[in-house]
Every structure is written in C-alpha cells, then in structure tokens.
Coordinates of C-alpha atoms and ligand atoms in Angstrom, one line a residue:
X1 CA 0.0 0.0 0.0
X2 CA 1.4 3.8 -0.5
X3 CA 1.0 4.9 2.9
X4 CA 1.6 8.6 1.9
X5 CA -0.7 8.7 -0.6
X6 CA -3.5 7.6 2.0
X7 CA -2.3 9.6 4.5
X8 CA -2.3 12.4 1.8
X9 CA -6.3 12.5 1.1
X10 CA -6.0 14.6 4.2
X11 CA -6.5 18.4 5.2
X12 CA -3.5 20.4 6.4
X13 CA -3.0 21.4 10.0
X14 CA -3.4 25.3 10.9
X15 CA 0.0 26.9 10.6
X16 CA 2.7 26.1 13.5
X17 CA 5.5 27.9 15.1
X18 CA 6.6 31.1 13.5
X19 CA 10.1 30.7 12.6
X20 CA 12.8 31.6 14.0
X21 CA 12.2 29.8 17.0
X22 CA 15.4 27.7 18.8
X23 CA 15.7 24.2 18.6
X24 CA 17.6 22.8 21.6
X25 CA 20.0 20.6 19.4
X26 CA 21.9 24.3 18.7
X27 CA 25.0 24.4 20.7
X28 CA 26.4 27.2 20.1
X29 CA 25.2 30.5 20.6
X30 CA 25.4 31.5 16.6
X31 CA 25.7 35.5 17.8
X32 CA 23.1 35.2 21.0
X33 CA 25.2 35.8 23.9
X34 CA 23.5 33.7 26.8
X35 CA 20.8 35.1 28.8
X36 CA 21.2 36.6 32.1
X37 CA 19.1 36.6 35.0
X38 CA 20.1 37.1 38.1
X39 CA 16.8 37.0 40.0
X40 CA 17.1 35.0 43.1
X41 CA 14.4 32.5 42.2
X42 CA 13.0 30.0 44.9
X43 CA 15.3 27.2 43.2
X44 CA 17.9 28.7 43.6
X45 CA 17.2 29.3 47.7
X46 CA 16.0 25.8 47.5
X47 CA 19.5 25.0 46.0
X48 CA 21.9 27.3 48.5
X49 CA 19.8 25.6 51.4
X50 CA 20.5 22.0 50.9
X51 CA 24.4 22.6 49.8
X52 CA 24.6 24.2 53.0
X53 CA 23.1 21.5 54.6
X54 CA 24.9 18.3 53.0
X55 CA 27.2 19.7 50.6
X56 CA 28.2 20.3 47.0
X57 CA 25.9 18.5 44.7
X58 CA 26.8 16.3 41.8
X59 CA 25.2 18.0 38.2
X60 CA 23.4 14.9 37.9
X61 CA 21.0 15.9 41.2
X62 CA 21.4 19.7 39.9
X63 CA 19.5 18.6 36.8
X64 CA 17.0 16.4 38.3
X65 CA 16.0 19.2 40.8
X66 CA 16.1 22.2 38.8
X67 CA 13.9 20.1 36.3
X68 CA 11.2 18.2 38.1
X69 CA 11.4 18.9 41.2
X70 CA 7.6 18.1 41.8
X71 CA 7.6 21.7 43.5
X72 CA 9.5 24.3 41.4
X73 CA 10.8 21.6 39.1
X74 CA 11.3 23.9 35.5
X75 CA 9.0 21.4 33.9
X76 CA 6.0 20.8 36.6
X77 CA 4.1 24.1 35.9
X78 CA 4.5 25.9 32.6
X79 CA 4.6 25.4 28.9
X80 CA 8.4 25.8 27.3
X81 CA 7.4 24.6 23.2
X82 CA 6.6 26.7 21.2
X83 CA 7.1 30.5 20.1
X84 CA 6.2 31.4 23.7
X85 CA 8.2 29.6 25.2
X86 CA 12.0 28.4 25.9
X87 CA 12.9 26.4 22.7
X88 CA 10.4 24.4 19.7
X89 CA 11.0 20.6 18.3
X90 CA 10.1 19.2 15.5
X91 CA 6.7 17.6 16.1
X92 CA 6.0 22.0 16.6
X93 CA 7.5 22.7 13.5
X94 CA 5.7 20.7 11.1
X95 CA 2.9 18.2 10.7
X96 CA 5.0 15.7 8.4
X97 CA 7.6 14.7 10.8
X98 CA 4.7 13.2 13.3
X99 CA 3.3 12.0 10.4
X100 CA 6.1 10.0 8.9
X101 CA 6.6 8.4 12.3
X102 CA 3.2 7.4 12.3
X103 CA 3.7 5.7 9.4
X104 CA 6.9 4.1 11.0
X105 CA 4.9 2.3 13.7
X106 CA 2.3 0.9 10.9
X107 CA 5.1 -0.4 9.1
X108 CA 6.6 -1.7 12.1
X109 CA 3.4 -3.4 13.0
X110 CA 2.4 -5.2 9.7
X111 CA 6.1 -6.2 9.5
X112 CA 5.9 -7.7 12.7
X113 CA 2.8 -9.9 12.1
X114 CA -0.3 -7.2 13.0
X115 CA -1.0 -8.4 15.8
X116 CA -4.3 -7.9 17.0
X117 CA -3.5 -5.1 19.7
X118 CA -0.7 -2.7 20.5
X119 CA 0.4 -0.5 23.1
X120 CA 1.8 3.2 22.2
X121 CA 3.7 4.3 24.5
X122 CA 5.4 8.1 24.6
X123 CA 7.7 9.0 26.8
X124 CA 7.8 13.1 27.9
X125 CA 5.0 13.9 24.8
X126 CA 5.6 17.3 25.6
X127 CA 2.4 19.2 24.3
X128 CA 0.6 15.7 22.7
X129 CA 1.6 17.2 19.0
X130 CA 3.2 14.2 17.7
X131 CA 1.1 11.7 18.6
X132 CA -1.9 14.1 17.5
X133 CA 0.0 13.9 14.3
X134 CA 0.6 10.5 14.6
X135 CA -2.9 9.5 15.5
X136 CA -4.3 11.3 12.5
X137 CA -2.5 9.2 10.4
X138 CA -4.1 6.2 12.2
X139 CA -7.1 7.6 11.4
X140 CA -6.6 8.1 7.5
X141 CA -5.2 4.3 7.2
X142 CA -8.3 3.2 9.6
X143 CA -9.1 0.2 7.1
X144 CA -5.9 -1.1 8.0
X145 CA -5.8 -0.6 11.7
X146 CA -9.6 -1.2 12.0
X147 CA -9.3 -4.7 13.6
X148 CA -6.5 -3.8 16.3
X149 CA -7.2 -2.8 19.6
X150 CA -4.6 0.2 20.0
X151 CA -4.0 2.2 23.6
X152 CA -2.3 5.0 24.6
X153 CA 0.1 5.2 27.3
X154 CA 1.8 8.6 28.5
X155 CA 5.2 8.6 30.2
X156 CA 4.9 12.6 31.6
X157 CA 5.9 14.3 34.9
X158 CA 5.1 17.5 34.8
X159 CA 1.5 18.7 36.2
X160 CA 0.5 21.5 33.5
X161 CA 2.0 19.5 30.4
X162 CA 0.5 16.9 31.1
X163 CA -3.0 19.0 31.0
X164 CA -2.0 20.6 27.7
X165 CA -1.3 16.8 26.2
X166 CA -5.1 15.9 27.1
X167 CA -6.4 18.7 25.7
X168 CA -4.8 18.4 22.5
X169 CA -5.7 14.6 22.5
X170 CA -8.8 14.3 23.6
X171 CA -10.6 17.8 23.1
X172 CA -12.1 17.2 26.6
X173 CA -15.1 15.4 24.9
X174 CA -15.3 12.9 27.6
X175 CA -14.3 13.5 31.1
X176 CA -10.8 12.8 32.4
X177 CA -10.7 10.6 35.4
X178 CA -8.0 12.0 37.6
X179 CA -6.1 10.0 40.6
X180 CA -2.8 12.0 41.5
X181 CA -2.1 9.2 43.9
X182 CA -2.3 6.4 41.8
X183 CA 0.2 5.5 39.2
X184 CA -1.7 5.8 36.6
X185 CA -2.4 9.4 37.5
X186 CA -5.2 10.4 34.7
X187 CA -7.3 8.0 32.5
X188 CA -9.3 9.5 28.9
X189 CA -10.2 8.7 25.6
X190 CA -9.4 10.6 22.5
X191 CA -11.1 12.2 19.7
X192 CA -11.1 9.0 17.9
X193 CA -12.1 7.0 20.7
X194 CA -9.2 5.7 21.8
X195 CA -8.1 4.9 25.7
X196 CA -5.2 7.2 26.7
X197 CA -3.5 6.7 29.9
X198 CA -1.2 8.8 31.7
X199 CA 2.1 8.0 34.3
X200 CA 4.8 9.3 35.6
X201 CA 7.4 6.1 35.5
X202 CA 8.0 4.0 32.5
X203 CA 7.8 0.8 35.3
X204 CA 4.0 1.7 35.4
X205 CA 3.0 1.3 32.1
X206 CA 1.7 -2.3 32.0
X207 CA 3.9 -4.9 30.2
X208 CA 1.7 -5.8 26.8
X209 CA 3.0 -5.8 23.1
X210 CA 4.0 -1.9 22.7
X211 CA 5.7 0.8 20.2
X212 CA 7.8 3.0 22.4
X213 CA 8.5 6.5 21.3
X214 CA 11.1 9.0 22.6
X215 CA 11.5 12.2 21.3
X216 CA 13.4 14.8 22.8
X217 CA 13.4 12.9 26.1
X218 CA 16.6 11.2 26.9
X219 CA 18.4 14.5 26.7
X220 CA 16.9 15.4 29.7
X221 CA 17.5 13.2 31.5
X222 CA 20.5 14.0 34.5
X223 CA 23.7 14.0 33.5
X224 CA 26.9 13.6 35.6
X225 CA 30.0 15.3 34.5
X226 CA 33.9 14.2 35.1
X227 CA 37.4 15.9 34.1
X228 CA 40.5 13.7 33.8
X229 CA 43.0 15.1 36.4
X230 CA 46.4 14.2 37.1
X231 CA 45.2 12.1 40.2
X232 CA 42.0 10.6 37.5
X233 CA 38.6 10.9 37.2
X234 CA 37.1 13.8 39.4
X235 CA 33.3 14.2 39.5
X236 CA 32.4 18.3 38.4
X237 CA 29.9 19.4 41.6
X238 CA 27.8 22.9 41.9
X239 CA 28.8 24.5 44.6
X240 CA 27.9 27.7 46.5
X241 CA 30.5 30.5 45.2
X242 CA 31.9 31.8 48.4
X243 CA 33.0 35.0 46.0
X244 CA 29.9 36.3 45.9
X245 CA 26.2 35.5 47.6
X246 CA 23.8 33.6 46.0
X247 CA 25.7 32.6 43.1
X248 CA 26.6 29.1 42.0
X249 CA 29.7 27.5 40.4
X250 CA 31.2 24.0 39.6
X251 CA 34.2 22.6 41.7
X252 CA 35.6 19.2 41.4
X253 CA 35.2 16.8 43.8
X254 CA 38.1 16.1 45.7
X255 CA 38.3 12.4 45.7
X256 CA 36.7 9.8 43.9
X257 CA 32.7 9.3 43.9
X258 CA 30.7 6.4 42.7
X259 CA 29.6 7.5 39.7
X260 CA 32.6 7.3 38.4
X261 CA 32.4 3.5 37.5
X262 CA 29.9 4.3 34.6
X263 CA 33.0 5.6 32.8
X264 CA 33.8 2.9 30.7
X265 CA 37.9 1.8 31.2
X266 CA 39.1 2.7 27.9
X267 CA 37.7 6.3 28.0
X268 CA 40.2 8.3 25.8
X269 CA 37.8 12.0 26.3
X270 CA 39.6 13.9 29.4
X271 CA 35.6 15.1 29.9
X272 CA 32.1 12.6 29.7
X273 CA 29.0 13.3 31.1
X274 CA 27.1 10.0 31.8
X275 CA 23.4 10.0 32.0
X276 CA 22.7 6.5 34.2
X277 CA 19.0 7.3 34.6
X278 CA 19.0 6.6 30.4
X279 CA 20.7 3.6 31.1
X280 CA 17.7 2.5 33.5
X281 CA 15.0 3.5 30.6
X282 CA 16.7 1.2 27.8
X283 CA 17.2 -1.6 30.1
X284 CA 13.6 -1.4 30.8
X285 CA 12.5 -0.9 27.0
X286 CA 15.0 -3.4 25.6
X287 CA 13.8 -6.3 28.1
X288 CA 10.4 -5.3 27.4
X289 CA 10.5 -5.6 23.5
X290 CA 12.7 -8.7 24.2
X291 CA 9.8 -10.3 26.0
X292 CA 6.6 -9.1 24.8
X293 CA 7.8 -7.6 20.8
X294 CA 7.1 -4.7 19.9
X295 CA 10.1 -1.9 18.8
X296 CA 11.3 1.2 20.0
X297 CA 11.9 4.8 17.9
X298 CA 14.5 7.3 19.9
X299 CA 14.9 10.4 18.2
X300 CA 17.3 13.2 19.8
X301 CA 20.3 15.2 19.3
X302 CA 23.6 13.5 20.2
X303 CA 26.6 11.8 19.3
X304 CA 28.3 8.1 19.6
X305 CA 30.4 8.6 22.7
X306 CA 32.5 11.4 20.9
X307 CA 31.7 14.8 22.3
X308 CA 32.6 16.6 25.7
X309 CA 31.2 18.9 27.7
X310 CA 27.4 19.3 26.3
X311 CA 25.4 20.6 29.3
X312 CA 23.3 23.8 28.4
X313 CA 20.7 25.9 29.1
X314 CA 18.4 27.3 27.2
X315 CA 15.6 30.4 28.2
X316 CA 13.5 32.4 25.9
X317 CA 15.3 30.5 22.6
X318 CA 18.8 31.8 23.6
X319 CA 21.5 30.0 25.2
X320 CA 21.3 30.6 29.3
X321 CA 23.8 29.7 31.2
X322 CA 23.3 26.7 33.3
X323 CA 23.8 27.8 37.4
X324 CA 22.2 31.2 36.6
X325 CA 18.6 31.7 37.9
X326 CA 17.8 27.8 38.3
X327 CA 14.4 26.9 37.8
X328 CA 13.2 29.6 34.6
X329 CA 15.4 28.0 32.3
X330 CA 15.7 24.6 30.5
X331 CA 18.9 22.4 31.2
X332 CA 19.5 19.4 28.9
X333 CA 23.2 17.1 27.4
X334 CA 23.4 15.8 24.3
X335 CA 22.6 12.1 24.1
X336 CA 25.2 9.4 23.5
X337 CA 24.0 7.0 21.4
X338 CA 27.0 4.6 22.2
X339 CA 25.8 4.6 25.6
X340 CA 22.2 4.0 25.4
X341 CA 23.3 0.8 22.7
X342 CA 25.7 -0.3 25.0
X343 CA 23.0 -0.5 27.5
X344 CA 20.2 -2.8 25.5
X345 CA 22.8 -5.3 26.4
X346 CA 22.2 -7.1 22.9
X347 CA 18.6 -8.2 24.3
X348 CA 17.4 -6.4 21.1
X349 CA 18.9 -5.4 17.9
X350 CA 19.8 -1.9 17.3
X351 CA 19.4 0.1 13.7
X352 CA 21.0 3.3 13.7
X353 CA 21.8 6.2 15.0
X354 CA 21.0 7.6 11.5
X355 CA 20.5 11.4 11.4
X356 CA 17.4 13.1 11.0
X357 CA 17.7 14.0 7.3
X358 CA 18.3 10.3 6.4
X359 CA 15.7 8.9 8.6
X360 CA 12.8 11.5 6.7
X361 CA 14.3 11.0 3.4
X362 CA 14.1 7.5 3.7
X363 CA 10.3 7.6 5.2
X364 CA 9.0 9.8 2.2
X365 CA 9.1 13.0 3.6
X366 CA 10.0 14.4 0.1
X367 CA 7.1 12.6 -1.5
X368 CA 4.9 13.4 1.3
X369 CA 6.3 17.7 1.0
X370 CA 4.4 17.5 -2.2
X371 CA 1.3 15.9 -2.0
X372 CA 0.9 19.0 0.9
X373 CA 2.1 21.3 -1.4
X374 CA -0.4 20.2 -4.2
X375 CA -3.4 20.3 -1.8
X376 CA -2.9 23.9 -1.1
X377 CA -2.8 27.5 -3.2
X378 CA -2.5 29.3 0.3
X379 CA 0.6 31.2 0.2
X380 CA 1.5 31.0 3.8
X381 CA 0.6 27.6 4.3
X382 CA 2.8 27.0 1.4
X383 CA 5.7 29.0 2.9
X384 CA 5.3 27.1 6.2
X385 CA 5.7 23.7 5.0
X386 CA 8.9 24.8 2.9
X387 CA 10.5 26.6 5.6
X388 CA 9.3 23.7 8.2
X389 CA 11.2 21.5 6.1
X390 CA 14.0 23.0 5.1
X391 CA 14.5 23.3 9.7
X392 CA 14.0 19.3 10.0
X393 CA 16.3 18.9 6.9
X394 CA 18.7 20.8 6.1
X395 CA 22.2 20.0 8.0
X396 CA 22.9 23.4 9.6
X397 CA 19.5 23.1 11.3
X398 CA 18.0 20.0 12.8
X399 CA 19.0 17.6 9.4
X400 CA 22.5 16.5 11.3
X401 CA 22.7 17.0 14.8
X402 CA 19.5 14.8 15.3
X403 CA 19.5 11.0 15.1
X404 CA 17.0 8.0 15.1
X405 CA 17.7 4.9 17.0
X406 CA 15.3 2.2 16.8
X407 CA 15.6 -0.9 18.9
X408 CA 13.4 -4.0 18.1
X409 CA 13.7 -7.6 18.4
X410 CA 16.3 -9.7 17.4
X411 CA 14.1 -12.0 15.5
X412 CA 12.7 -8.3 13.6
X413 CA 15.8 -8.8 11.6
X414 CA 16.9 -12.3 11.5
X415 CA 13.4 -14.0 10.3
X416 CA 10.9 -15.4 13.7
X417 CA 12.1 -18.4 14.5
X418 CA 15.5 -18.8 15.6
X419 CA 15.4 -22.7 15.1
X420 CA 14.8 -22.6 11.6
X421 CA 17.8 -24.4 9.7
X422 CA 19.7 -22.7 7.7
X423 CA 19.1 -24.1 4.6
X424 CA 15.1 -24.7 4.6
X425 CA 14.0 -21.1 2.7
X426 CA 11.9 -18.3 4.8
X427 CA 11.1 -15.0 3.9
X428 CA 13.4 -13.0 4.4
X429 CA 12.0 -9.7 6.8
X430 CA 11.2 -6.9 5.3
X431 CA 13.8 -3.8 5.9
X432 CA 13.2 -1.5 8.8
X433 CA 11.4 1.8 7.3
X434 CA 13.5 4.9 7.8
X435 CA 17.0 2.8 8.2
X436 CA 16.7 1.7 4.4
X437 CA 14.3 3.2 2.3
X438 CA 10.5 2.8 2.6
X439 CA 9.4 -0.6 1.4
X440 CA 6.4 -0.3 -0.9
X441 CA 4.2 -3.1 -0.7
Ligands
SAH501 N1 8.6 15.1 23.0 C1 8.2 16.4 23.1 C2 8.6 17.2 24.3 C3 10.1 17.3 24.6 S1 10.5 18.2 26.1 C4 8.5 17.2 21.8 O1 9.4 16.7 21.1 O2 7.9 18.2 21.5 C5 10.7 16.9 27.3 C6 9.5 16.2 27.8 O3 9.8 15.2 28.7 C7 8.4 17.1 28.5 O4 7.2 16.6 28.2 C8 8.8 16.9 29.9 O5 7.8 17.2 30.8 C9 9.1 15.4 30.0 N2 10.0 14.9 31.0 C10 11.1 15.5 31.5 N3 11.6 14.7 32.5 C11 10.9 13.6 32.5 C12 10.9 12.4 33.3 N4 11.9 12.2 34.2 N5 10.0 11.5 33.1 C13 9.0 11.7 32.2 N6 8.8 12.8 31.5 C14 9.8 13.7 31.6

C-alpha cells in the first residue's frame, strides 16, 4: 500500500511555530550571547539551602531538581514549546515529521505480524503534538488498523504538560478521570475514541506488546560530568561560590565518587558526562520488547560517545547559562547513542543512529512535501511547510545534529524463528522503514 498517498487524502493542519524559533540541538550560541538573569528564584534558595546542609551536589541531582522537582521543578508548571516559550522541536515545527513516524509504527506493525493489539507508548510527549500527528495518520489508514485494539500510554511528569497533552488529544469530549495518587495518575479517551492513559514512571505502564516512542526525552535526563585530572577521574559538583552570595559555580570533587564506575575503562575524552537514569529506561525498553515484541523509535540530538562537555541551558530561545537563575530556564546534554546501545545489552537489535535527514528522506518525507504542497494554493501555508522542512532537513538546522535509534527484536531482523535451519528457505523480513528506504508493498 502507499502509505503517503492515504495519508495524503487529508487536510492540512493550521500553521505552526513562527520561525525563528530555537531548537535545543543548537549548541552554540550563533551570535546570542546567553541570557542573564540574576533574580534569586525559589530554586535557587532551595539549591543554597540544601548545599549548605549536605554539601556540593553532583550535576546529575542539579538537573534532576532544577527540572522536576515536583515543586519548582522547570518542567511541573509551565509550557516551554513553542514561540512562547524556551525552545520548539520538530513535532511544533511541522505536521509531516509526526506523520512520517506514524507511518513508522504501521510499518513496524504489519512487519511484525499485525497483531491484534498494540500499546503506544510516549515518553515526555511534551504538548501531545506528535502523537496528535501520529494519531491522525491512524485515522486516514483506519481500514488497515480497523481490527486492532490500539491504547495509549503517557510517560509525563510535569503537572500543567500533562493538562496541555489531554487537551490536544482528547478535546475534553469525555471527562478525564484523575487520581494524582495512583500511578496511573489520569485516564481518557481521544477524539477518535481511543483509551489514553497517563504515568509518571515508564515501570507503570503495563507490560503488553507496545511501540515506544522518545523524542526529545533522553536529553533530559541528569547528567553527571567528570574531568580527567592528574590524580584521574574527578566528578564536576555545583557548589555555593563563596565570592559572591547567591551565586553558583562547579568545583571538582576532591576524591573519587561512585559515579565514576559508569565511565567505561578505555575512556580516551579527558571530559564525559554519563546519563545512568537513560541507562535505566533502555534496560527497561529493551527487556520489554525482548519479551513481549514490539520496537522502540529514539529520536534526539547526540553523538556516539565522541563529544565533551554538552550541558546547556536554554531560556526564551537563547542559550542561558546553566547555574544562573535555576528553575526559569531549560537544562538538557546531548545524548550518547554509544551509551544507550551499549546499554540494551544485545537483548534487542539496534538500527542506527541515522540522522534526521536520512531517517525522513528514507520515510518519504520528500514525496509526502508534495502531496501537501499540491493540496494547497494558500501562500502562507505554502511557505510554512517549505520553511518547516528545510529546519527538519537541512544540515545546519536540525537535518545532522538529530538521530534516530530504533531498537526491536532480534528476530525483527533475522526471520521469527530462531530454530529454523539454515538451509530450509523463509522470507526474508522486510527492511526497517526509515533505516533503508521505505518498502512499498
Ligand atoms: N517530546 C516532546 C517534548 C520534549 S520536552 C517534543 O518533542 O515536543 C521533554 C518532555 O519530557 C516534556 O514533556 C517533559 O515534561 C518530559 N519529562 C522530563 N523529564 C521527565 C521524566 N523524568 N519522566 C517523564 N517525562 C519527563
């Protein structure tokens, strides 16, 4: 079946994001001098408090409090995507990219056997865009999804996103059921009817046949930092500056601390950041899909165990720096894609990390560019869809610096039955969409 062309017989969306807007793979500051800030926010008394109290504080627990602390956390109570916001990501920029992956999951599925139900799962679906996108495409290829039983399931902490994701899914057209003590903290159904589910811990989601999807989630998850010395490894802490009051700065630890024995022996970098909390999510996905089937798409900025010092803030789509003003302003590290396939500890097979601009081209998007174009005379809608993908391809924008990993079963690639003798014939699987190009059946 063409795929695009269903999905084509389609309206387009209202316009997105205005561009410029700052994606958070940038790096450097191209001109913008960081933001300053130098309010005293309540993080930041939060932060001076409990270094007082116990002591320096490894980046790693800097991150995880500035971010979700369930109180002040930068995450719990506002909206960051967007033009109003702190940065924008694809799924804001245009309507094909969630569309494309949608038709990832479809192909994943029929390749895998269609089986008669299917979990899809989204970790940190920031405001619910994507997988609006991606349920629309559901929608248009309904004939072929009609007899499978598909859920939602929604990996989110933060309060007030969370909100915005049910809004956009579900239009409010049939009460939420709420429980913020239970761990599945809010329960609805979409426009289309289907059951959406909401959580904040991967652990909670329950254990069934699923498509995992993470976009722009890994990179922020903490990070802890280490600089070579002459005397080794030496964990990077924040620290209270004793210069001057309420400021904070990084010190290195003076001995050796734990976390050290995630850097692997033959590290040749004299700085890594190591993100062990990303090493806890793939264990958990790849035993998953290892036991139950299913795949898994990770889509973020990163690199293979190559680059340094990563950490960054951003605030108001400028560069911020990190310790200043805690709490207004977005903290994330590129993700290393070495790490997180070092981590599935061969339980699954691993296809990429591709970049962005490969993935795309491989799923259509070109073909998929034009049947929008076609369908409308508007000029700005026209504009938008150019300039929206000329940010998710082209190499100076997002086209390089972000990269798909999918992780799905061994037998995925090597035919389902692992007994089968070598020399009795079996189809051979079908390629994995977006890692070769799009299989037309
Ligand atoms: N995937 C979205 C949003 C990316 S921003 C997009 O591409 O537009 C990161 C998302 O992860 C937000 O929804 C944030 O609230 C969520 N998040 C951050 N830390 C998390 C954690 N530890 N567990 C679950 N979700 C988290």
């Amino acid at each position: 079946m063409n795929f695009l062309a269903a999905a084509g017989a389609r309206r387009l969306c209202a316009v997105r994001a205005v561009l410029p807007c700052l994606w958070r793979g940038k790096y450097l500051s191209s001109g913008n001098e960081p933001a300053e800030n130098n309010s005293v926010t309540p993080m930041l008394r939060h932060l001076i408090y409990k270094i007082k109290s116990t002591g320096p504080i490894t980046v790693a627990e800097y991150m995880k409090e500035v971010l979700t602390n369930p109180a002040k956390g930068y995450y719990m109570n506002r909206d960051m995507l967007g033009e109003e916001g702190d940065f924008i990501t694809s799924p804001e920029i245009s309507q094909m990219f969630g569309e494309l992956l949608g038709i990832w999951f479809i192909s994943e599925w029929i390749a895998a056997g269609k089986n008669a139900a299917f979990q899809l799962v989204e970790l940190g679906p920031g405001k619910g865009t994507l997988l609006g996108d991606i349920l629309r495409v559901f929608s248009q290829l309904g004939s072929l999804l009609k007899n499978c039983d598909i859920s939602l399931h929604l990996v989110e902490v933060s309060q007030k996103l969370s909100e915005i994701q049910a809004l956009t899914l579900t239009e409010e057209k049939v009460p939420l059921e709420q429980n913020a003590e239970s761990p599945v903290y809010m329960k609805g159904v979409t426009k289309s009817g289907i059951p959406v589910s909401w959580y904040r811990d991967l652990q909670d989601v329950p254990k069934e046949y699923s498509f995992y999807l993470a976009h722009e989630f890994f990179d922020v998850l903490p990070v802890h930092k280490f600089q070579k010395t002459p005397h080794g490894w030496r964990e990077v802490l924040v620290d209270i500056d004793p210069q001057v009051s309420d400021k904070l700065r990084f010190v290195l630890a003076p001995c050796a601390t734990p976390a050290e024995a995630f850097i692997q022996n033959d590290e040749t970098r004299d700085h890594v950041e190591v993100c062990p909390e990303a090493g806890v999510v793939i264990q958990e996905l790849s035993q998953r899909i290892s036991l139950t089937g299913g795949a898994a798409l990770i889509a973020d900025y990163g690199h293979d165990g190559t680059k340094t010092d990563t950490f960054r803030g951003f605030c108001g789509h400028r560069l911020h720096d990190v310790l200043t003003a805690p709490g207004t302003a977005d903290l994330t590290a590129d993700v290393d894609f070495s790490y997180l396939r070092r981590m599935s500890q061969g339980k699954v097979a691993s296809l990429g990390p591709i970049e962005q601009q490969t993935f795309l081209r491989n799923m259509g998007i070109d073909v998929r560019l034009k049947i929008l174009l076609d369908k409308t005379d508007d000029p700005s809608l026209r504009q938008q869809l150019l300039q929206g993908y000329n940010m998710l391809m082209n190499p100076m924008k997002m086209g390089e610096r972000f990269n798909f990993l999918a992780l799905v079963p061994h037998q995925r690639l090597h035919g389902r039955n692992h007994q089968t003798n070598a020399r009795q014939s079996k189809p051979s699987p079908s390629p994995v969409a977006g890692f070769g190009e799009l299989a037309w059946q």
